[in-house]
Coordinates of C-alpha atoms in Angstrom, one line a residue:
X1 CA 17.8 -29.6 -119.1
X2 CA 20.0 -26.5 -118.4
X3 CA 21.9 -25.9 -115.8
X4 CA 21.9 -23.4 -112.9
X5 CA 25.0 -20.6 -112.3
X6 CA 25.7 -19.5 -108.5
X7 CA 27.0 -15.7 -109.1
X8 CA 29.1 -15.9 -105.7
X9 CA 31.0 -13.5 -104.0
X10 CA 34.4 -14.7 -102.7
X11 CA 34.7 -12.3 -100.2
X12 CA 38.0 -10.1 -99.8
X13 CA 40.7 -12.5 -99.9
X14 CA 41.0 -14.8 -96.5
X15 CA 39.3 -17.7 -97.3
X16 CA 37.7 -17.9 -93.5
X17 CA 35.3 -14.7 -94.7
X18 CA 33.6 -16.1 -97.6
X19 CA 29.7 -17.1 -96.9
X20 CA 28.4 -20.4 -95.8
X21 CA 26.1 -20.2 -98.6
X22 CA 29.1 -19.5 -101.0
X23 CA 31.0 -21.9 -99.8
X24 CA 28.2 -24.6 -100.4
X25 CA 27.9 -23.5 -103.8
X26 CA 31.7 -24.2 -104.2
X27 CA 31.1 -27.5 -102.9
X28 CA 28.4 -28.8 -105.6
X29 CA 29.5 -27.3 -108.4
X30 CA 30.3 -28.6 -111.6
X31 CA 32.4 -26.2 -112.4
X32 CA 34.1 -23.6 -111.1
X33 CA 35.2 -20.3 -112.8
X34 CA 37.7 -18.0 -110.8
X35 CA 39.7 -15.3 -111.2
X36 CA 42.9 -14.1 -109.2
X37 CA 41.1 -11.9 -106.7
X38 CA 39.7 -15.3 -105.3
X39 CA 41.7 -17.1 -102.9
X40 CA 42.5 -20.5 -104.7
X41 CA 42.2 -22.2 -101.2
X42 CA 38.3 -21.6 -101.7
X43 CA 39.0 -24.2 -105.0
X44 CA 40.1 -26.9 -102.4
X45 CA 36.5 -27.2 -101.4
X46 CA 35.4 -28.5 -104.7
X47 CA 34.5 -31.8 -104.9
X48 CA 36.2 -34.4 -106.7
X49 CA 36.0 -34.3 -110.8
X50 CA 34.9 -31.0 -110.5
X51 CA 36.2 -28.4 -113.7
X52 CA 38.0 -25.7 -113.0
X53 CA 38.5 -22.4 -115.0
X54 CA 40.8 -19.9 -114.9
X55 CA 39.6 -16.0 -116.5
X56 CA 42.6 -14.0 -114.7
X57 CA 45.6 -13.2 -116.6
X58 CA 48.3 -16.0 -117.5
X59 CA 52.1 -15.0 -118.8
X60 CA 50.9 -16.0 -122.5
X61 CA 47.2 -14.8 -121.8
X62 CA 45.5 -11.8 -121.2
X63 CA 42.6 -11.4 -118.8
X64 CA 39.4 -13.0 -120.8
X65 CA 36.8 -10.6 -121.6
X66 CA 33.8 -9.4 -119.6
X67 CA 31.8 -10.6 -122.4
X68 CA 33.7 -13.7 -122.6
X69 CA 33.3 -14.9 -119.2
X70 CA 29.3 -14.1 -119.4
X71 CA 29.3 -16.2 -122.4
X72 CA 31.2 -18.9 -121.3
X73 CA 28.9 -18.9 -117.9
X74 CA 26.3 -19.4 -120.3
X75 CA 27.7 -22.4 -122.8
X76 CA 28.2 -24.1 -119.4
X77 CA 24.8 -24.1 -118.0
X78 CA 23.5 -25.3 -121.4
X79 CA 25.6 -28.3 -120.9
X80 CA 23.5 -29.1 -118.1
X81 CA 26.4 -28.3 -116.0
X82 CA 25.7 -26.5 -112.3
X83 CA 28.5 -23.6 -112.5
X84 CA 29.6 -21.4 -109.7
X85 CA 30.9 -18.1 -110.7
X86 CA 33.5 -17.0 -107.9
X87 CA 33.8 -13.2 -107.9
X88 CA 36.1 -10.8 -105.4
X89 CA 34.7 -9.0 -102.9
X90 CA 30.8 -9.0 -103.2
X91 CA 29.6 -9.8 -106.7
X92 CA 27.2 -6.8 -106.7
X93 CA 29.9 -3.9 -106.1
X94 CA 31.8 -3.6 -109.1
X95 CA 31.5 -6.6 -109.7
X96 CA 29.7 -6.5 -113.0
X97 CA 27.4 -9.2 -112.0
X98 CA 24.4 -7.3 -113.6
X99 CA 25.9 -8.2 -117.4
X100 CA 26.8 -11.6 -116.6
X101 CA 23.2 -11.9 -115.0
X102 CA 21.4 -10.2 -117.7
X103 CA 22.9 -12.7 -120.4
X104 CA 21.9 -15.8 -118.5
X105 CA 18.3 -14.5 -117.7
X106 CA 18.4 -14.0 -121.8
X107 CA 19.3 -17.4 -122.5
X108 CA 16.8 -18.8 -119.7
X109 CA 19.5 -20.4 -117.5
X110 CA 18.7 -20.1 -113.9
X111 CA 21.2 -18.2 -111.7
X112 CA 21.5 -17.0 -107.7
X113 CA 23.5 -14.0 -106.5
X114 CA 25.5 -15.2 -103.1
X115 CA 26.4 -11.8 -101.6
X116 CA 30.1 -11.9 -100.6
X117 CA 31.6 -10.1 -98.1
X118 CA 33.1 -6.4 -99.8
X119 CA 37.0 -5.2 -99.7
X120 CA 35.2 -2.2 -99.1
X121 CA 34.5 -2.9 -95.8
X122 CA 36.9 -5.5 -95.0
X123 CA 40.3 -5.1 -96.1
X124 CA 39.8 -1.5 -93.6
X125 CA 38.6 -3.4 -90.8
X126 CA 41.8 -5.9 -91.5
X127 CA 44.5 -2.5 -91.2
X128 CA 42.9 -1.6 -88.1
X129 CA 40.4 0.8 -90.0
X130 CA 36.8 1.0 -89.2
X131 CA 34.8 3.1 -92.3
X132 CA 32.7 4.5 -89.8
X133 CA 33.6 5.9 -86.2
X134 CA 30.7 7.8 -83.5
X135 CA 33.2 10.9 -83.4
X136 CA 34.9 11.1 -86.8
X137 CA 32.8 9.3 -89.8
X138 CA 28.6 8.4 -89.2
X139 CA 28.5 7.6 -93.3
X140 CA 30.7 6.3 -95.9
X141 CA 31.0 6.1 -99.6
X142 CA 32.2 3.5 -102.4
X143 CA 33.6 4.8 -105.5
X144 CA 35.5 3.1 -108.5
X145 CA 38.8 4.5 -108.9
X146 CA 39.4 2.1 -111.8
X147 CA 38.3 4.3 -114.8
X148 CA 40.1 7.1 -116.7
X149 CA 40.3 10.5 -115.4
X150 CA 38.0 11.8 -118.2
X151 CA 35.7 8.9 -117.3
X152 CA 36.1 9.3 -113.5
X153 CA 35.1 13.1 -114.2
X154 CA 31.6 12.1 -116.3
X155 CA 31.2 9.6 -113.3
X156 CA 31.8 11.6 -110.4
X157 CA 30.3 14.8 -109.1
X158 CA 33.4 15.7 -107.2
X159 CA 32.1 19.0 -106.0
X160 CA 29.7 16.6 -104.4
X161 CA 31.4 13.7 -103.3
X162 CA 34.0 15.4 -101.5
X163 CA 32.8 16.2 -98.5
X164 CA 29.3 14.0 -99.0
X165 CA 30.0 11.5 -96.2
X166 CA 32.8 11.3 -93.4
X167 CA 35.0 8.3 -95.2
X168 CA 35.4 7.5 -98.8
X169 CA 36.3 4.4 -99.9
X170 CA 37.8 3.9 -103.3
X171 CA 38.0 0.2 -104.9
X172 CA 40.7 -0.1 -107.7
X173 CA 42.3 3.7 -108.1
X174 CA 45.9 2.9 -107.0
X175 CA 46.7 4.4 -110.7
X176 CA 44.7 7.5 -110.1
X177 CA 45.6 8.3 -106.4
X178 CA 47.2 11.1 -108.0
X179 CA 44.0 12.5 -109.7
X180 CA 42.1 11.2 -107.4
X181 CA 43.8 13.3 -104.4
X182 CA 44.0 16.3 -106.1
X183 CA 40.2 16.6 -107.1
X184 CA 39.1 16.3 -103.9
X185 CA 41.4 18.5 -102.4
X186 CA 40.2 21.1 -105.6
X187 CA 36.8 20.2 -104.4
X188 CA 36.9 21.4 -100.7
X189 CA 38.2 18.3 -99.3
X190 CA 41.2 19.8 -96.4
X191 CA 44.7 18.4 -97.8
X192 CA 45.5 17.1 -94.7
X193 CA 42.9 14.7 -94.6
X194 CA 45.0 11.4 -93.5
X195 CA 44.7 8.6 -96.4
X196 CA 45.2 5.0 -96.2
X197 CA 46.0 2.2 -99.1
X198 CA 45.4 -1.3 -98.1
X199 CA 47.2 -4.0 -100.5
X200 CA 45.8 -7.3 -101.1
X201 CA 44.0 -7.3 -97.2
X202 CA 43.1 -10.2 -95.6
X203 CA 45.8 -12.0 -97.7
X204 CA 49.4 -13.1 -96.7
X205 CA 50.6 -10.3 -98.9
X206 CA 48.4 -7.3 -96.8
X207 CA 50.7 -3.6 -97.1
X208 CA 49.7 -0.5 -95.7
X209 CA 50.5 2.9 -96.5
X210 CA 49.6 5.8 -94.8
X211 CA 49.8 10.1 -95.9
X212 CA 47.1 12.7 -96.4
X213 CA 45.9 13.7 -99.4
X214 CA 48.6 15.9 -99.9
X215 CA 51.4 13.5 -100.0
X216 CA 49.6 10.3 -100.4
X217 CA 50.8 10.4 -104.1
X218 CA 54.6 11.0 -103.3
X219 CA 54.5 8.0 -100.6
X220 CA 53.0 5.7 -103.2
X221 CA 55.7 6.3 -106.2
X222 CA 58.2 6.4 -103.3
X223 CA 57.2 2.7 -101.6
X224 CA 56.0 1.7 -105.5
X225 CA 52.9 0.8 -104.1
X226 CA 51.1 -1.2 -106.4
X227 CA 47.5 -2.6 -107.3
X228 CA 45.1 -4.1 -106.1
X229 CA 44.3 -1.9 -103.0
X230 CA 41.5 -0.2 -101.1
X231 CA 42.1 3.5 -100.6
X232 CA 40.1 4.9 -97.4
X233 CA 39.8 8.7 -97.1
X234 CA 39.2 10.4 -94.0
X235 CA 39.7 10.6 -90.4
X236 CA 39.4 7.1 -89.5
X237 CA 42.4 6.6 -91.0
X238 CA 43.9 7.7 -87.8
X239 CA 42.2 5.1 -85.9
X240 CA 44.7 2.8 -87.3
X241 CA 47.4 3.2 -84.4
X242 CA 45.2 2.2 -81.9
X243 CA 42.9 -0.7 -83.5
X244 CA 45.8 -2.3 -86.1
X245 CA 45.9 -5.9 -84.6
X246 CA 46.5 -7.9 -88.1
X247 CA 50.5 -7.2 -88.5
X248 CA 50.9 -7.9 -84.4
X249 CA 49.6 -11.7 -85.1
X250 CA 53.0 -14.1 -85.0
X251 CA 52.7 -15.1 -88.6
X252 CA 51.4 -12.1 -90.3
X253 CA 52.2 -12.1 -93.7
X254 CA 53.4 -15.8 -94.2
X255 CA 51.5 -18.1 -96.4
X256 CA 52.9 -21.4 -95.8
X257 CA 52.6 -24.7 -97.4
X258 CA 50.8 -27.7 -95.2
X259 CA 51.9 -31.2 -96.5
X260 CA 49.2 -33.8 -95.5
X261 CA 46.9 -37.0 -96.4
X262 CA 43.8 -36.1 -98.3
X263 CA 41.1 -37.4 -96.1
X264 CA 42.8 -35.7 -92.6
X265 CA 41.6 -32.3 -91.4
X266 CA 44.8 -30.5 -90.9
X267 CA 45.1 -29.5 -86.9
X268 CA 48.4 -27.3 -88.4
X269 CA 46.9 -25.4 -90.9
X270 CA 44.0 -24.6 -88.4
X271 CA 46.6 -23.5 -85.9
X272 CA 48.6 -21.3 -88.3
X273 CA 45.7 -19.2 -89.4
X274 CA 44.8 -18.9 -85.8
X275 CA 48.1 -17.2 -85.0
X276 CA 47.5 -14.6 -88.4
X277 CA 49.2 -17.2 -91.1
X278 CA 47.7 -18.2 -94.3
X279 CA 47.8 -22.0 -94.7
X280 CA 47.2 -23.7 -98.0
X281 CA 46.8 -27.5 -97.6
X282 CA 48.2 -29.7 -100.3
X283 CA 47.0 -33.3 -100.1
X284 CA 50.2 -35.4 -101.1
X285 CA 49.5 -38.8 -99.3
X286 CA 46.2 -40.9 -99.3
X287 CA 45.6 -43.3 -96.6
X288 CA 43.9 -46.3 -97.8
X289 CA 43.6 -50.6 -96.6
X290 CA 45.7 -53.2 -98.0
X291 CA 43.8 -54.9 -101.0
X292 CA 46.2 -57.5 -100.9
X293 CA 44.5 -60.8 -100.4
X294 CA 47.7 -61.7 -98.1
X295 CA 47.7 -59.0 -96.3
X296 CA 44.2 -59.3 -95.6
X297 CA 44.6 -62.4 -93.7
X298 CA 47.7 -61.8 -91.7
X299 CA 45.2 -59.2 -90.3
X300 CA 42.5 -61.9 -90.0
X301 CA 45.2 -63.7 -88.5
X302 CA 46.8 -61.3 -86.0
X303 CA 43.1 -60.1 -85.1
X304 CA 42.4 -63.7 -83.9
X305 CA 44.6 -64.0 -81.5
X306 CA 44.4 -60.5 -79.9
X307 CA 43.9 -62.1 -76.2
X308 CA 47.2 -63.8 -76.9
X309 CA 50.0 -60.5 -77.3
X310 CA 51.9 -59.3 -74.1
X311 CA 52.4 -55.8 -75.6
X312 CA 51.1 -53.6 -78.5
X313 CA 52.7 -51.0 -79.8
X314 CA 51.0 -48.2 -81.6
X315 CA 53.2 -45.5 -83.4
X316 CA 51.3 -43.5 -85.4
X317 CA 47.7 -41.7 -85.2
X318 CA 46.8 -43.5 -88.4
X319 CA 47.4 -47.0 -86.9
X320 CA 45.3 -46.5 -84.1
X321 CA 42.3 -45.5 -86.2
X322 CA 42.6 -48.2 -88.9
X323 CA 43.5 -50.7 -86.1
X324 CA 39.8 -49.8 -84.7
X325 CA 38.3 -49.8 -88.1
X326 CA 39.9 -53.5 -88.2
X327 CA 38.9 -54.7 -85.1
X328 CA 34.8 -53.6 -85.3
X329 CA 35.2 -55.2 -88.9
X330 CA 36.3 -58.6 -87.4
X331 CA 33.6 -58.4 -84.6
X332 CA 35.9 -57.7 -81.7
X333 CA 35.9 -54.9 -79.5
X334 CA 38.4 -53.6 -76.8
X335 CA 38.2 -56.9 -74.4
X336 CA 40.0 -58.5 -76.6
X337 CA 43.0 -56.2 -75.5
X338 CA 42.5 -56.9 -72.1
X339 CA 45.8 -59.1 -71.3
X340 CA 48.0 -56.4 -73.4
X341 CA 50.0 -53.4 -72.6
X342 CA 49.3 -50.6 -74.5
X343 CA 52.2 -48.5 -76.0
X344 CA 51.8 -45.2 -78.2
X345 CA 54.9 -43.6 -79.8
X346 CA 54.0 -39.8 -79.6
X347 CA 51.8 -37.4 -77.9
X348 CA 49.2 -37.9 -80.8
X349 CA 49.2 -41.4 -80.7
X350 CA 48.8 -41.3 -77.3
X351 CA 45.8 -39.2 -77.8
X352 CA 44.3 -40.8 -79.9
X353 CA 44.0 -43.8 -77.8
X354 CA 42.7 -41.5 -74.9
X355 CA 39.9 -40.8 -77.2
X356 CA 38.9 -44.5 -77.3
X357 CA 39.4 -44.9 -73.5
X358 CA 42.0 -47.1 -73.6
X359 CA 45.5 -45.2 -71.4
X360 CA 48.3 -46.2 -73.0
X361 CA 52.1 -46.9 -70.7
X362 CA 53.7 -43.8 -70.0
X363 CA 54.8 -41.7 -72.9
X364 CA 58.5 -41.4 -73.3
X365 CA 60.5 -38.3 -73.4
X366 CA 61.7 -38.7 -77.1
X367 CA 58.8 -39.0 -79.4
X368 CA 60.6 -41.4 -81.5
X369 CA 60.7 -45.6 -81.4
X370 CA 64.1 -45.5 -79.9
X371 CA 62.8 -43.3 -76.8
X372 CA 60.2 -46.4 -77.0
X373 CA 63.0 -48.9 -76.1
X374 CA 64.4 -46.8 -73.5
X375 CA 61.9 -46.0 -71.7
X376 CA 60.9 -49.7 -70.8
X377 CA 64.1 -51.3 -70.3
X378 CA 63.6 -54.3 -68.7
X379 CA 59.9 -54.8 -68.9
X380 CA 60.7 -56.1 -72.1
X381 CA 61.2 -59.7 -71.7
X382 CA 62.6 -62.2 -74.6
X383 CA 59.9 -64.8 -75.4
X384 CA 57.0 -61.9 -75.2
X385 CA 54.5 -61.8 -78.1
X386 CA 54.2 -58.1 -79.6
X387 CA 51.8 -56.8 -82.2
X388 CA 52.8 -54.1 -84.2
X389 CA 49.8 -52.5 -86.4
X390 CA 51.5 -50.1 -88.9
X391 CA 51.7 -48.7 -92.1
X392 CA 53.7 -50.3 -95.1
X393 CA 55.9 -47.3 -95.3
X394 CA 56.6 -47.5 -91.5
X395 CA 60.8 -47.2 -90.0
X396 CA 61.3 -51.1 -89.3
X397 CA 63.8 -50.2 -86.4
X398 CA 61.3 -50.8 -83.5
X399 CA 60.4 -54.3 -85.2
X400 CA 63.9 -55.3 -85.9
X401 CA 65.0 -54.0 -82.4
X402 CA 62.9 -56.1 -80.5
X403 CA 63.0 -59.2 -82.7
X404 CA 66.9 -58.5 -81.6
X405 CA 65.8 -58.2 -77.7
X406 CA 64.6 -61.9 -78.5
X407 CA 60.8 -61.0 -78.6
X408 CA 58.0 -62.5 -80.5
X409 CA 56.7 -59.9 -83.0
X410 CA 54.1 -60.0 -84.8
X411 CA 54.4 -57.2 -88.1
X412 CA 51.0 -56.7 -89.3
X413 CA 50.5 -53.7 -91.9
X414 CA 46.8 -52.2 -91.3
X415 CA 46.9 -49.1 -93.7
X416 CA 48.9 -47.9 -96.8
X417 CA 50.3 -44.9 -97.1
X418 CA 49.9 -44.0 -101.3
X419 CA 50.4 -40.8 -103.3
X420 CA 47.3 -38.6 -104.5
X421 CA 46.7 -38.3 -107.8
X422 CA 46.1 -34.2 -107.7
X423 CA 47.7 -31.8 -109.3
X424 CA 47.7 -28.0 -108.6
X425 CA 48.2 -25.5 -110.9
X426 CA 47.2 -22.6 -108.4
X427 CA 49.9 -24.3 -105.9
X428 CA 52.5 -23.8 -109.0
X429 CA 51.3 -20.1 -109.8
X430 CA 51.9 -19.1 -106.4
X431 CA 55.6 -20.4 -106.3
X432 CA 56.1 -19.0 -109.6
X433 CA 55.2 -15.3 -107.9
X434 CA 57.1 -16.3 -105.1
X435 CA 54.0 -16.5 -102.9
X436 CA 55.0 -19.4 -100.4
X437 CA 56.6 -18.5 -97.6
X438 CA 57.6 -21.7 -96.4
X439 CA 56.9 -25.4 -96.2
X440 CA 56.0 -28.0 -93.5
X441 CA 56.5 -31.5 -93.4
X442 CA 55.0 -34.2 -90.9
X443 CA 56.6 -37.3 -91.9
X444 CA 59.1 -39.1 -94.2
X445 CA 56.5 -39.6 -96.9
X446 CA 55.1 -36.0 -96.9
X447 CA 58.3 -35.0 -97.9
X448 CA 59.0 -37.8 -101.0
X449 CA 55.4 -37.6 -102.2
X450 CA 55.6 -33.8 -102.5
X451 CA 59.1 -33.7 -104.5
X452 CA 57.2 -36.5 -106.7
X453 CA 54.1 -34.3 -107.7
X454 CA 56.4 -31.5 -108.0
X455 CA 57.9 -33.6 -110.9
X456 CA 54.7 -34.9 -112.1
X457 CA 53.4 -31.2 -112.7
X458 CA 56.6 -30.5 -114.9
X459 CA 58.7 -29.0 -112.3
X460 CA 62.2 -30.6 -113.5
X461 CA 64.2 -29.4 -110.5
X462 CA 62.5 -29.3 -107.6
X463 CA 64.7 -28.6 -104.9
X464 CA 65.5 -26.0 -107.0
X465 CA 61.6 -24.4 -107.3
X466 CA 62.2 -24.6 -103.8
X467 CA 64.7 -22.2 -103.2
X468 CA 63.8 -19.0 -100.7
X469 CA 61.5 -21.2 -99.5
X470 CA 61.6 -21.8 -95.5
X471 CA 61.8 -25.4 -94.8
X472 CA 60.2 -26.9 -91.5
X473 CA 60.3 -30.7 -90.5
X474 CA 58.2 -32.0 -87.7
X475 CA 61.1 -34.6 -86.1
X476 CA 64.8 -35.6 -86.7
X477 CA 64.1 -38.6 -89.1
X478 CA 61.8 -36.4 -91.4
X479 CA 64.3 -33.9 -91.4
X480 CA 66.4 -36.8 -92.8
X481 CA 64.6 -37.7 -95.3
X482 CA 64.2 -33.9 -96.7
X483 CA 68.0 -33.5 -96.4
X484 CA 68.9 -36.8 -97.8
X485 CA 66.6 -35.8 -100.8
X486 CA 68.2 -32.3 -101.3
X487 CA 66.3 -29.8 -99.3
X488 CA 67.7 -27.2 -97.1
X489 CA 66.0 -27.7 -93.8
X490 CA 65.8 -24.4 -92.1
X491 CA 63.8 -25.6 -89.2
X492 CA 63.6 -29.0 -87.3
X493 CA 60.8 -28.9 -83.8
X494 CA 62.0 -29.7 -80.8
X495 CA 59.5 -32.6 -80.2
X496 CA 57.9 -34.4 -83.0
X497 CA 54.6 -32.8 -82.4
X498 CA 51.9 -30.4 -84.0
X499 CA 52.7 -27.8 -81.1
X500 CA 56.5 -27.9 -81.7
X501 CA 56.0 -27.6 -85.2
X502 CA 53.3 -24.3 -84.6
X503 CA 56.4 -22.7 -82.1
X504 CA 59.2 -23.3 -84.7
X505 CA 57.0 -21.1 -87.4
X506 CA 56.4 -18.5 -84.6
X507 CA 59.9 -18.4 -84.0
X508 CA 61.1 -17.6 -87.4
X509 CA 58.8 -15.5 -88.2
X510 CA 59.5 -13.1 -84.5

């Protein structure tokens, strides 16, 4: 049986605008075919063993054909494969969905169009531009400014268009502004009609340029203004002083690199595109149980005499949740903690204990094991049994320290921490065009696993690859480990926490 293609517009370039229906199409794909207008965060979405295909332009490739891509759309649906076509902007506006469409109905391959959200629209609205305004604009117009002059000419009814609707909005025409100024102004348009061209909107890389008709072309060889951009014409242009609210976001124009474990939602990247950033999660660390028949029953073990520990100590977010996953496994539930004294290294630790009703001692000032020690002085007593559930890539200074206070601890490792297996070649492409801004990292083994797929996609020299690229640690002893490994560390937060981290960005980038 063939398959079915999903025609899907991308929307504009932030990945938060694309369509709930697009973004489901994304999901159960087969495969997906892109090109550079959409946002390769969207391909993060796919679902594991999921193809993707490239059709942009590579250094040793030219952009594939129109009639290639329809094709290959087609040769993948009669492979039984479901395929999901992501296209810029909406699919249907210059999009040349109609051919690709056309060939599949052909071939009788089922298809969908998934309107996208249009730059048309958009990209404006992101440079403080609305197309249409109650005093200055009540209509609008979309041309293609992508064409040759003598093209454009047989296209375009100038003499019309010109003054045909309040704004004009013309996709693709950076190249002609020129031509594109001077026939409207020939064609009773005023020359000091203001002009606007929005670059790459929505995106980390978003540029505005401002003139009038007249000028326009003179400001755009002058700033070397290049593709792709929206060019809006008219007097909502001058709306833009008052309603511009993108650029005045505290991390406007950063795309930044969020180091994490593949199955976690990422609370940072979240809070960076809240604040205007563009985050692009790359999944370097998988959280998994110990398959180790030993290791399995110095769980079974530890578990069984729960009632017996004086203190636990918690010191990631991690060992709380597989230490719960343990304990419903073994058919206990919190009274078996009920003798213990609950300790969390960290804010998040803490929190995440909060979540499961349990209050843990009071959180120390230093978010680190050693502020651990500290802060309980002499309430730790030799001859006290401890349990320490933690991961096997976990410091060993808090064990060793209070083995050397003369306490009975108990070391039992409830997760691994293990490196993915994914690659990205869209994550390379965007270092390669200088489009990563800077890096976080949230623990030691962020920071080792990252340098390691670096190698492991052919990067030879990583630290090098890294260079111009703002480095930003979560705590002192990540910071460490990125240093010891080779890496300038720009930025280390002030407390080893999520909001730290978020403040140390907005700092850098004030």
């Amino acid at each position: 049986m063939n398959g079915k293609v999903y025609l899907v517009g991308a929307g504009p370039g932030d990945a938060g605008l694309i369509t709930v229906k697009g973004l489901e199409c994304i999901k159960k794909a087969d495969v997906v075919v892109y090109d550079r207008l959409a946002n390769p965060r969207l391909l993060q979405s796919m679902r594991p063993g999921a193809q993707k295909v490239y059709v942009g332009k590579l250094p040793d490739r030219h952009t594939m054909k129109q009639e290639e891509i329809n094709q290959l759309l087609v040769d993948l649906a009669l492979e039984g494969k479901t395929v999901t076509r992501l296209k810029g902007g909406d699919p249907t506006v210059f999009g040349r969905v109609g051919e690709e469409a056309e060939l599949l109905r052909e071939n009788g391959i089922r298809y969908e169009i998934i309107p996208g959200i249009t730059s048309a629209i958009s990209v404006p609205a992101y440079a403080g531009i609305p197309v249409t305004h109650r005093d200055m604009a009540s209509s609008f117009s979309i041309i293609t400014g992508h064409e040759s002059p003598d093209k454009l000419d047989r296209m375009i009814q100038w003499d019309k268009l010109a003054n045909a609707t309040g704004t004009l909005i013309f996709l693709m025409g950076v190249a002609k502004i020129g031509y594109i100024s001077q026939q409207l102004i020939t064609n009773g348009r005023q020359a000091s009609t203001p002009v606007a061209l929005v670059r790459w909107g929505t995106r980390a890389e978003q540029e505005t340029l401002t003139g009038t008709l007249a000028d326009i072309e003179d400001k755009v060889k002058a700033a070397n203004f290049q593709a792709p951009a929206v060019i809006v014409v008219g007097d909502v242009v001058l709306q833009r002083e008052k309603l511009m609210w993108a650029e005045y976001m505290p991390l406007f124009g950063k795309r930044i690199l969020v180091t994490r474990a593949r199955s976690q939602a990422s609370e940072l990247a979240s809070r960076i595109e809240e604040l205007g950033g563009e985050s692009y999660e790359f999944p370097v660390i998988e959280i998994v149980k110990p398959s180790d028949p030993i290791e399995i029953l110095n769980i079974e073990k530890s578990f069984s005499e729960l009632e017996s520990y004086d203190w636990i100590f918690f010191t990631s977010v991690n060992g709380v949740s597989f230490f719960f996953q343990h304990l419903q496994e073994q058919g206990l539930d919190i009274r078996s903690l009920h003798r213990a004294k609950i300790v969390a290294v960290g804010p998040a630790t803490a929190e995440a204990l909060k979540l499961r009703s349990i209050m843990p001692e009071q959180l120390p000032e230093r978010f680190q094991a050693e502020g651990i020690v500290e802060m309980l002085g002499t309430r730790l007593e030799a001859g006290q049994k401890v349990l320490l559930p933690r991961g096997d890539k976990g410091r060993m200074w808090l064990p060793e320290k209070l083995t050397e206070m003369g306490l009975d601890v108990t070391n039992t490792v409830t997760y691994h921490t293990v490196i993915t297996g994914e690659e990205d070649d869209e994550l390379l492409r965007m270092f390669d065009e200088s489009g990563i801004h800077a890096i976080t990292f949230t623990s030691s083994s962020t920071v080792t696993n990252f340098l390691t797929i670096m190698k492991r996609m052919g990067i030879q020299d990583p630290i090098k690859h890294l260079e111009g690229v703002e480095t930003f640690c979560i705590g002192e002893i990540t910071a460490k480990t990125a240093m010891d490994a080779g890496l300038t560390v720009g930025r280390v937060a002030e407390e080893a926490t999520i909001d730290s981290l978020v403040n140390s960005l907005c700092g850098w980038n004030a």
